[in-house]
Tab-separated table of C-alpha atoms and ligand atoms in Angstrom:
chain	number	residue	atom	x	y	z
F	12	MET	CA	209.839	-227.218	14.142
F	13	GLN	CA	209.441	-223.425	13.927
F	14	VAL	CA	206.051	-222.415	12.529
F	15	TYR	CA	205.209	-218.728	12.043
F	16	LEU	CA	201.437	-218.394	11.880
F	17	ASP	CA	200.967	-214.720	12.691
F	18	ASN	CA	200.887	-213.293	9.181
F	19	ALA	CA	197.900	-211.065	9.943
F	20	ALA	CA	200.146	-209.209	12.404
F	21	THR	CA	202.978	-208.899	9.934
F	22	THR	CA	204.701	-210.862	7.194
F	23	LYS	CA	208.237	-211.741	6.229
F	24	MET	CA	209.465	-209.491	3.440
F	25	SER	CA	209.652	-211.117	0.027
F	26	ARG	CA	212.966	-211.286	-1.840
F	27	ALA	CA	211.497	-209.141	-4.621
F	28	ALA	CA	210.517	-206.424	-2.132
F	29	ILE	CA	213.969	-206.398	-0.504
F	30	GLU	CA	215.716	-206.258	-3.898
F	31	ALA	CA	213.456	-203.405	-4.988
F	32	MET	CA	214.421	-201.363	-1.923
F	33	LEU	CA	218.190	-201.816	-1.910
F	34	PRO	CA	219.102	-199.298	-4.662
F	35	TYR	CA	217.469	-196.463	-2.707
F	36	PHE	CA	219.644	-196.914	0.369
F	37	ASP	CA	222.962	-196.158	-1.310
F	38	GLY	CA	223.049	-195.661	-5.101
F	39	THR	CA	219.855	-193.684	-5.585
F	40	TYR	CA	219.604	-191.966	-2.233
F	41	GLY	CA	218.552	-188.526	-3.482
F	42	ASN	CA	215.632	-186.531	-2.147
F	43	PRO	CA	212.733	-186.639	-4.646
F	44	SER	CA	212.201	-182.904	-4.106
F	45	SER	CA	215.744	-182.051	-5.235
F	46	LEU	CA	216.125	-180.710	-8.754
F	47	HIS	CA	219.469	-182.396	-9.529
F	48	SER	CA	219.695	-185.770	-11.249
F	49	ALA	CA	220.082	-187.772	-8.038
F	50	GLY	CA	216.844	-186.238	-6.779
F	51	GLN	CA	215.087	-186.769	-10.080
F	52	ARG	CA	216.058	-190.443	-10.133
F	53	ALA	CA	214.439	-190.857	-6.707
F	54	LYS	CA	211.398	-188.947	-7.965
F	55	GLU	CA	211.131	-191.305	-10.929
F	56	ALA	CA	211.252	-194.306	-8.590
F	57	LEU	CA	208.460	-192.797	-6.512
F	58	GLU	CA	206.273	-192.104	-9.529
F	59	SER	CA	206.851	-195.480	-11.130
F	60	ALA	CA	205.876	-197.121	-7.821
F	61	ARG	CA	202.747	-194.962	-7.738
F	62	ALA	CA	201.795	-196.071	-11.247
F	63	SER	CA	202.401	-199.713	-10.386
F	64	VAL	CA	200.294	-199.527	-7.219
F	65	ALA	CA	197.509	-197.806	-9.162
F	66	ARG	CA	197.512	-200.598	-11.765
F	67	CYS	CA	197.226	-203.256	-9.062
F	68	LEU	CA	194.175	-201.525	-7.568
F	69	GLY	CA	192.397	-200.385	-10.723
F	70	ALA	CA	193.088	-196.742	-9.815
F	71	GLN	CA	194.807	-193.737	-11.406
F	72	PRO	CA	198.326	-192.817	-10.204
F	73	SER	CA	197.054	-189.379	-9.118
F	74	GLU	CA	194.667	-191.132	-6.718
F	75	ILE	CA	197.479	-192.831	-4.752
F	76	TYR	CA	198.932	-191.129	-1.653
F	77	PHE	CA	201.779	-192.794	0.226
F	78	THR	CA	201.488	-192.828	4.025
F	79	SER	CA	203.349	-194.330	6.975
F	80	GLY	CA	201.010	-197.336	6.987
F	81	GLY	CA	197.459	-198.547	7.361
F	82	SER	CA	196.727	-196.632	10.556
F	83	GLU	CA	197.658	-193.284	9.056
F	84	ALA	CA	195.644	-193.992	5.905
F	85	ASP	CA	192.584	-194.886	8.026
F	86	ASN	CA	192.926	-191.687	10.068
F	87	GLN	CA	193.382	-189.562	6.970
F	88	ALA	CA	190.445	-191.071	5.091
F	89	ILE	CA	188.020	-190.656	7.986
F	90	LEU	CA	189.138	-187.153	8.920
F	91	THR	CA	188.902	-186.123	5.253
F	92	ALA	CA	185.300	-187.304	4.988
F	93	ALA	CA	184.520	-185.631	8.323
F	94	ALA	CA	185.968	-182.307	7.164
F	95	LEU	CA	183.956	-182.446	3.919
F	96	GLY	CA	180.819	-183.459	5.828
F	97	GLU	CA	181.184	-180.779	8.448
F	98	LYS	CA	181.155	-178.079	5.758
F	99	LYS	CA	177.737	-179.299	4.643
F	100	GLY	CA	176.403	-179.827	8.169
F	101	LYS	CA	176.593	-183.605	7.745
F	102	LYS	CA	177.936	-185.166	10.905
F	103	HIS	CA	176.861	-188.801	10.835
F	104	VAL	CA	179.075	-191.814	10.071
F	105	VAL	CA	178.118	-195.451	9.495
F	106	THR	CA	180.588	-198.184	10.438
F	107	THR	CA	180.671	-201.681	11.945
F	108	ALA	CA	181.244	-202.834	15.496
F	109	PHE	CA	184.379	-204.794	14.597
F	110	GLU	CA	186.614	-202.341	12.754
F	111	HIS	CA	190.325	-201.998	13.497
F	112	HIS	CA	191.171	-199.563	16.300
F	113	ALA	CA	192.730	-197.180	13.763
F	114	VAL	CA	189.161	-196.663	12.538
F	115	LEU	CA	187.286	-196.971	15.848
F	116	HIS	CA	189.555	-194.615	17.780
F	117	THR	CA	189.412	-192.009	15.000
F	118	LEU	CA	185.616	-192.227	15.094
F	119	LYS	CA	185.670	-191.791	18.895
F	120	LYS	CA	187.568	-188.583	18.315
F	121	LEU	CA	184.866	-187.444	15.894
F	122	GLU	CA	182.169	-188.276	18.445
F	123	SER	CA	183.856	-185.929	20.891
F	124	ARG	CA	183.599	-183.275	18.153
F	125	GLY	CA	179.825	-183.729	17.936
F	126	PHE	CA	179.631	-186.392	15.230
F	127	GLU	CA	177.195	-189.271	15.580
F	128	VAL	CA	178.364	-192.779	14.677
F	129	THR	CA	176.180	-195.807	13.907
F	130	TYR	CA	178.005	-199.053	14.724
F	131	LEU	CA	176.295	-201.768	12.697
F	132	PRO	CA	176.078	-205.140	14.449
F	133	VAL	CA	177.997	-207.877	12.638
F	134	GLY	CA	176.034	-211.010	13.584
F	135	SER	CA	177.497	-214.321	14.699
F	136	LEU	CA	179.511	-214.849	11.496
F	137	GLY	CA	180.947	-211.335	11.431
F	138	ASN	CA	179.270	-209.679	8.493
F	139	VAL	CA	177.020	-206.784	7.523
F	140	THR	CA	174.571	-206.765	4.639
F	141	PRO	CA	174.333	-203.970	2.071
F	142	GLU	CA	170.697	-203.606	3.172
F	143	ALA	CA	171.767	-202.873	6.748
F	144	VAL	CA	174.144	-200.217	5.434
F	145	ALA	CA	171.393	-198.733	3.242
F	146	ASP	CA	169.009	-198.600	6.208
F	147	ALA	CA	171.598	-196.834	8.366
F	148	ILE	CA	172.355	-194.061	5.851
F	149	ARG	CA	170.621	-190.764	6.725
F	150	GLU	CA	170.321	-187.317	5.173
F	151	ASP	CA	173.262	-186.179	7.292
F	152	THR	CA	175.560	-189.176	6.664
F	153	CYS	CA	178.955	-188.019	5.405
F	154	LEU	CA	180.783	-191.365	5.414
F	155	VAL	CA	180.360	-195.121	5.406
F	156	THR	CA	183.514	-196.919	6.553
F	157	VAL	CA	183.435	-200.725	6.478
F	158	MET	CA	186.508	-202.941	6.463
F	159	THR	CA	187.028	-205.307	3.515
F	160	ALA	CA	188.139	-208.220	5.684
F	161	ASN	CA	188.388	-208.513	9.439
F	162	ASN	CA	191.882	-208.826	10.879
F	163	GLU	CA	190.939	-211.165	13.712
F	164	ILE	CA	188.302	-213.537	12.386
F	165	GLY	CA	188.973	-213.203	8.658
F	166	SER	CA	185.418	-212.614	7.427
F	167	ILE	CA	185.184	-210.913	4.037
F	168	LEU	CA	182.488	-208.258	3.713
F	169	PRO	CA	180.325	-207.528	0.630
F	170	ILE	CA	182.328	-204.446	-0.323
F	171	ALA	CA	181.219	-204.164	-3.960
F	172	GLU	CA	177.557	-204.279	-2.900
F	173	ILE	CA	178.102	-201.757	-0.105
F	174	GLY	CA	180.015	-199.575	-2.580
F	175	ALA	CA	177.028	-199.665	-4.936
F	176	VAL	CA	174.660	-198.622	-2.124
F	177	CYS	CA	176.903	-195.706	-1.146
F	178	ARG	CA	177.384	-194.526	-4.725
F	179	GLU	CA	173.616	-194.572	-5.289
F	180	ARG	CA	172.988	-192.640	-2.069
F	181	LYS	CA	175.897	-190.262	-2.820
F	182	VAL	CA	177.698	-190.975	0.446
F	183	LEU	CA	181.493	-191.318	0.601
F	184	PHE	CA	182.644	-194.899	1.086
F	185	HIS	CA	185.947	-195.807	2.739
F	186	THR	CA	187.221	-199.321	3.314
F	187	ASP	CA	190.102	-200.461	5.489
F	188	ALA	CA	191.442	-203.094	3.098
F	189	VAL	CA	194.673	-203.711	5.001
F	190	GLN	CA	193.951	-207.442	5.412
F	191	ALA	CA	192.528	-207.838	1.927
F	192	VAL	CA	194.937	-206.169	-0.487
F	193	GLY	CA	197.408	-208.738	-1.793
F	194	HIS	CA	195.250	-211.552	-0.389
F	195	ILE	CA	192.034	-211.350	-2.427
F	196	PRO	CA	191.284	-209.501	-5.684
F	197	MET	CA	190.589	-205.796	-5.140
F	198	ASN	CA	189.546	-203.220	-7.714
F	199	VAL	CA	188.514	-199.795	-6.464
F	200	THR	CA	186.672	-198.921	-9.666
F	201	GLU	CA	184.612	-202.102	-9.941
F	202	MET	CA	183.897	-202.063	-6.204
F	203	ARG	CA	182.927	-198.349	-6.247
F	204	ILE	CA	185.320	-197.531	-3.421
F	205	ASP	CA	185.968	-193.820	-2.789
F	206	MET	CA	188.818	-194.242	-0.301
F	207	LEU	CA	190.869	-197.294	0.635
F	208	SER	CA	193.677	-197.982	3.111
F	209	LEU	CA	196.415	-200.563	2.675
F	210	SER	CA	199.675	-201.411	4.384
F	211	ALA	CA	202.793	-202.968	2.840
F	212	HIS	CA	203.868	-205.145	5.767
F	213	LYS	CA	200.666	-207.192	5.548
F	214	PHE	CA	201.637	-208.503	2.090
F	215	HIS	CA	205.379	-209.165	2.396
F	216	GLY	CA	206.458	-205.546	2.006
F	217	PRO	CA	208.268	-203.337	4.539
F	218	LYS	CA	206.769	-201.963	7.761
F	219	GLY	CA	205.996	-198.276	8.085
F	220	VAL	CA	204.640	-197.613	4.609
F	221	GLY	CA	201.105	-197.709	3.264
F	222	VAL	CA	198.699	-196.117	0.838
F	223	LEU	CA	195.594	-194.014	0.963
F	224	PHE	CA	193.657	-194.309	-2.272
F	225	ALA	CA	191.320	-191.327	-2.678
F	226	ARG	CA	189.173	-191.154	-5.792
F	227	LYS	CA	189.676	-188.210	-8.142
F	228	GLY	CA	187.887	-185.168	-6.755
F	229	ILE	CA	188.436	-186.136	-3.111
F	230	LEU	CA	191.356	-184.154	-1.757
F	231	PRO	CA	192.690	-185.733	1.435
F	232	ILE	CA	193.268	-183.287	4.291
F	233	SER	CA	196.847	-183.328	5.508
F	234	LEU	CA	197.532	-184.727	8.952
F	235	ILE	CA	201.148	-183.574	8.811
F	236	GLU	CA	202.017	-180.013	7.850
F	237	GLY	CA	205.260	-179.075	6.145
F	238	GLY	CA	206.513	-179.396	2.592
F	239	ALA	CA	204.450	-179.995	-0.525
F	240	GLN	CA	205.132	-183.724	-0.859
F	241	GLU	CA	202.311	-186.013	-2.045
F	242	ARG	CA	200.749	-183.039	-3.866
F	243	GLY	CA	200.497	-181.097	-0.631
F	244	ARG	CA	198.485	-183.790	1.165
F	245	ARG	CA	201.234	-185.398	3.236
F	246	ALA	CA	204.313	-183.445	4.193
F	247	GLY	CA	207.698	-185.004	4.861
F	248	THR	CA	210.463	-186.437	2.673
F	249	GLU	CA	209.107	-189.531	1.005
F	250	ASN	CA	210.090	-193.027	2.140
F	251	VAL	CA	211.477	-193.833	-1.316
F	252	ALA	CA	212.899	-197.263	-0.468
F	253	GLY	CA	209.765	-198.207	1.453
F	254	VAL	CA	207.519	-197.122	-1.383
F	255	ALA	CA	209.599	-199.123	-3.888
F	256	GLY	CA	209.315	-202.164	-1.597
F	257	LEU	CA	205.574	-201.670	-1.230
F	258	ALA	CA	205.046	-201.497	-4.986
F	259	ALA	CA	207.172	-204.592	-5.661
F	260	ALA	CA	205.444	-206.595	-2.923
F	261	LEU	CA	201.987	-205.549	-4.118
F	262	LYS	CA	202.735	-206.488	-7.720
F	263	GLU	CA	204.077	-209.875	-6.672
F	264	ALA	CA	201.172	-210.568	-4.307
F	265	THR	CA	198.560	-209.480	-6.849
F	266	GLU	CA	200.057	-211.555	-9.643
F	267	GLY	CA	200.346	-214.547	-7.311
F	268	LEU	CA	196.673	-214.541	-6.287
F	269	PRO	CA	195.428	-217.139	-8.811
F	270	VAL	CA	197.978	-219.652	-7.504
F	271	ASN	CA	198.141	-218.694	-3.851
F	272	MET	CA	194.455	-218.264	-3.037
F	273	PRO	CA	193.377	-221.860	-3.752
F	274	ARG	CA	196.546	-223.280	-2.208
F	275	LEU	CA	196.129	-221.278	0.995
F	276	THR	CA	192.414	-221.987	1.173
F	277	ALA	CA	193.119	-225.737	1.110
F	278	LEU	CA	195.731	-225.411	3.886
F	279	ARG	CA	193.402	-223.195	5.892
F	280	ASP	CA	190.580	-225.718	5.645
F	281	ARG	CA	192.953	-228.521	6.658
F	282	LEU	CA	193.879	-226.538	9.777
F	283	ILE	CA	190.227	-225.752	10.511
F	284	ALA	CA	189.286	-229.419	10.171
F	285	GLY	CA	192.122	-230.447	12.483
F	286	LEU	CA	191.295	-227.925	15.203
F	287	SER	CA	187.554	-228.636	14.957
F	288	SER	CA	188.264	-232.170	16.198
F	289	ILE	CA	189.284	-230.720	19.581
F	290	PRO	CA	186.218	-231.019	21.863
F	291	HIS	CA	184.463	-227.803	22.942
F	292	SER	CA	186.116	-225.661	20.305
F	293	ALA	CA	184.544	-223.380	17.694
F	294	LEU	CA	185.646	-221.571	14.569
F	295	ASN	CA	185.200	-217.792	14.705
F	296	GLY	CA	183.925	-216.010	11.618
F	297	ASP	CA	182.420	-217.155	8.369
F	298	PRO	CA	183.601	-220.613	7.224
F	299	VAL	CA	183.218	-219.707	3.537
F	300	ARG	CA	183.410	-215.928	3.033
F	301	ARG	CA	186.786	-215.927	4.711
F	302	LEU	CA	190.348	-214.792	3.988
F	303	PRO	CA	192.337	-217.657	2.452
F	304	GLY	CA	194.957	-217.540	5.222
F	305	ASN	CA	192.870	-216.902	8.358
F	306	VAL	CA	191.986	-219.431	11.061
F	307	SER	CA	190.461	-218.188	14.314
F	308	PHE	CA	189.223	-220.455	17.096
F	309	CYS	CA	187.862	-220.303	20.603
F	310	PHE	CA	188.618	-223.110	23.032
F	311	GLU	CA	186.448	-223.414	26.085
F	312	GLY	CA	188.186	-223.505	29.461
F	313	ILE	CA	191.409	-222.012	28.070
F	314	GLU	CA	193.132	-218.733	28.740
F	315	GLY	CA	194.464	-217.383	25.450
F	316	GLU	CA	197.723	-215.972	26.788
F	317	SER	CA	198.777	-219.268	28.412
F	318	LEU	CA	197.911	-221.087	25.210
F	319	LEU	CA	200.127	-218.731	23.175
F	320	LEU	CA	203.073	-219.058	25.550
F	321	LEU	CA	202.923	-222.852	25.533
F	322	LEU	CA	202.524	-222.982	21.754
F	323	ASP	CA	205.587	-220.772	21.461
F	324	GLU	CA	207.574	-223.330	23.490
F	325	TYR	CA	206.779	-225.822	20.735
F	326	GLY	CA	207.783	-223.332	18.044
F	327	VAL	CA	204.255	-222.392	16.991
F	328	GLU	CA	203.856	-218.608	16.801
F	329	GLY	CA	200.239	-217.477	16.763
F	330	SER	CA	198.180	-214.708	18.289
F	331	SER	CA	195.220	-214.438	20.617
F	332	GLY	CA	193.478	-211.879	18.474
F	333	SER	CA	195.020	-208.817	17.031
F	334	ALA	CA	198.547	-207.723	17.842
F	335	CYS	CA	197.187	-204.297	18.634
F	336	THR	CA	194.992	-205.491	21.496
F	337	SER	CA	197.381	-208.003	23.017
F	338	GLY	CA	198.879	-206.557	26.136
F	339	SER	CA	195.436	-205.483	27.298
F	340	LEU	CA	193.424	-207.875	29.432
F	341	ASP	CA	190.093	-206.956	27.879
F	342	PRO	CA	188.690	-209.601	25.570
F	343	SER	CA	188.748	-208.624	21.917
F	344	HIS	CA	185.961	-206.274	20.801
F	345	VAL	CA	185.715	-208.376	17.644
F	346	LEU	CA	184.887	-211.604	19.490
F	347	LEU	CA	182.411	-209.782	21.709
F	348	ALA	CA	180.846	-208.256	18.578
F	349	ILE	CA	180.142	-211.728	17.123
F	350	GLY	CA	178.497	-212.668	20.413
F	351	ARG	CA	181.158	-214.760	22.123
F	352	PRO	CA	180.690	-214.576	25.908
F	353	HIS	CA	183.604	-213.000	27.848
F	354	GLU	CA	184.758	-216.361	29.176
F	355	ILE	CA	184.960	-217.862	25.670
F	356	ALA	CA	186.461	-214.742	24.100
F	357	HIS	CA	189.406	-215.062	26.485
F	358	GLY	CA	190.272	-218.468	25.024
F	359	SER	CA	190.888	-217.393	21.452
F	360	LEU	CA	193.630	-218.340	19.036
F	361	ARG	CA	194.331	-216.759	15.641
F	362	LEU	CA	196.616	-218.609	13.248
F	363	THR	CA	197.307	-216.833	9.963
F	364	LEU	CA	199.094	-218.531	7.079
F	365	SER	CA	201.430	-217.316	4.357
F	366	ASP	CA	202.465	-218.532	0.916
F	367	GLU	CA	205.354	-220.322	2.610
F	368	THR	CA	203.208	-222.344	5.020
F	369	THR	CA	203.408	-226.096	4.364
F	370	GLU	CA	201.122	-229.057	4.974
F	371	GLN	CA	203.667	-230.494	7.421
F	372	GLU	CA	203.542	-227.279	9.437
F	373	ILE	CA	199.749	-227.412	9.530
F	374	ASP	CA	199.716	-231.016	10.748
F	375	TYR	CA	202.377	-230.306	13.368
F	376	THR	CA	200.394	-227.265	14.560
F	377	VAL	CA	197.181	-229.287	14.944
F	378	ASP	CA	199.037	-231.865	17.081
F	379	VAL	CA	200.664	-229.198	19.249
F	380	VAL	CA	197.445	-227.214	19.786
F	381	ARG	CA	195.536	-230.379	20.687
F	382	SER	CA	198.065	-231.470	23.308
F	383	VAL	CA	198.528	-227.974	24.767
F	384	VAL	CA	194.758	-227.475	25.074
F	385	GLU	CA	194.485	-230.830	26.872
F	386	ARG	CA	197.303	-229.899	29.214
F	387	LEU	CA	195.851	-226.506	30.107
F	388	ARG	CA	192.403	-227.960	30.667
F	389	ALA	CA	193.842	-230.653	32.946
F	390	MET	CA	195.273	-227.891	35.165
F	391	SER	CA	192.137	-225.734	35.217
F	392	PRO	CA	189.740	-225.753	38.194
F	393	VAL	CA	187.054	-224.228	35.958
F	394	TRP	CA	187.423	-227.117	33.538
F	395	ARG	CA	187.138	-229.638	36.416
F	396	ASP	CA	183.862	-227.997	37.435
F	397	LYS	CA	182.602	-228.426	33.896
F	398	LEU	CA	183.633	-232.068	33.801
F	399	GLU	CA	181.797	-232.629	37.091
F	400	GLY	CA	178.681	-230.863	35.840
F	401	LYS	CA	178.969	-227.940	38.283
F	402	ARG	CA	179.278	-225.443	35.436
F	403	PRO	CA	177.694	-225.620	32.001
F	404	TYR	CA	179.654	-225.988	28.779
F	405	LEU	CA	179.276	-222.939	26.562
F	406	LEU	CA	180.700	-224.476	23.379
K	508	PLP	C1	197.439	-203.985	10.531
K	508	PLP	C2	196.148	-203.309	10.302
K	508	PLP	C3	196.043	-201.910	10.335
K	508	PLP	C4	197.218	-201.032	10.703
K	508	PLP	O1	198.192	-200.999	9.704
K	508	PLP	P1	199.657	-200.444	10.101
K	508	PLP	O2	200.370	-200.351	8.802
K	508	PLP	O3	200.250	-201.461	11.007
K	508	PLP	O4	199.463	-199.119	10.742
K	508	PLP	C5	194.823	-201.329	10.085
K	508	PLP	N1	193.747	-202.086	9.781
K	508	PLP	C6	193.797	-203.427	9.730
K	508	PLP	C7	192.573	-204.200	9.383
K	508	PLP	C8	194.996	-204.086	10.000
K	508	PLP	O5	195.039	-205.413	9.962
């Protein structure tokens, strides 16, 4: 059986998204900046996608800027707030310890430019309270950036409440909603979000295209200089097909939420229950305030990479954390942030579901993980020490 459970890394494109893209590869291939009809047809496609995306988010079309993905949108949002802050002498940013690297690395860059960043601790369940955000805001705070849902451990943060705090204190609020959009209801107006990042390939759209939402009155700085595309905020000929695919995928995902959320949540909880029966294992993240499709576990006495390779031999495709950190031997900053010791953080497994995941796949996965964990432990000298009482169990 082949079971793809790495949907937080990327998803299979939906039929609707593929169909929406096809016309812009051959028939309607014009450049939206061209004045002839072929160009204007492409321009219309771009603008109708913008309107559709805006409707899905509770935004205005003029507040939607297309980017090359979530990372670019995160960079642009943060650098925009920094530029606005700098003008007023405000050089302090509030964030959390477990943001995506697209956020953390951009903030590191700001620190080297003299900005100060407060990294709020996220506790053992991976969360921050609106009160903690309120307490961290200072006179010189120019931005609060807190992700809507964590990409590794799936916790969902109280974004509407944090948005209310920021609006009251008149501080710009950005959220990296890449894991949330298309997976849980999102409305930028109700949640008082000033800037939001999303990425199409996380909700069955194409890779390499995303959105920065920036509320009216906030003019994003351009990271790429050139032509006047995206109202002068993002130069370069638009990815018309990609944008059409993004809009179609977002509409489909948003409309499917009432059916897919409860279905996925039930499958997720079945997987969590199955994996919890493995001795010396623990769920990472909040069991309740959690993305419908996210399961993240630590297994004591296991090395995550070996686990992944063996699972792959049985057709189960998962991840040890985030795709962006795999390839480095450091344990994930997210697992360290929720207080997992290094040794435990190395034995992590993230399995992320999609609308196509079935109960049979879940049950097969539980069986495979259980037997692979047993096999790896049987080969491990560290595990033998634990069995013999020479080392303590941590989980
Ligand atoms: C995937 C992801 C990103 C990066 O999006 P890309 O479109 O791949 O650049 C940023 N933030 C989070 C939380 C993500 O999961």
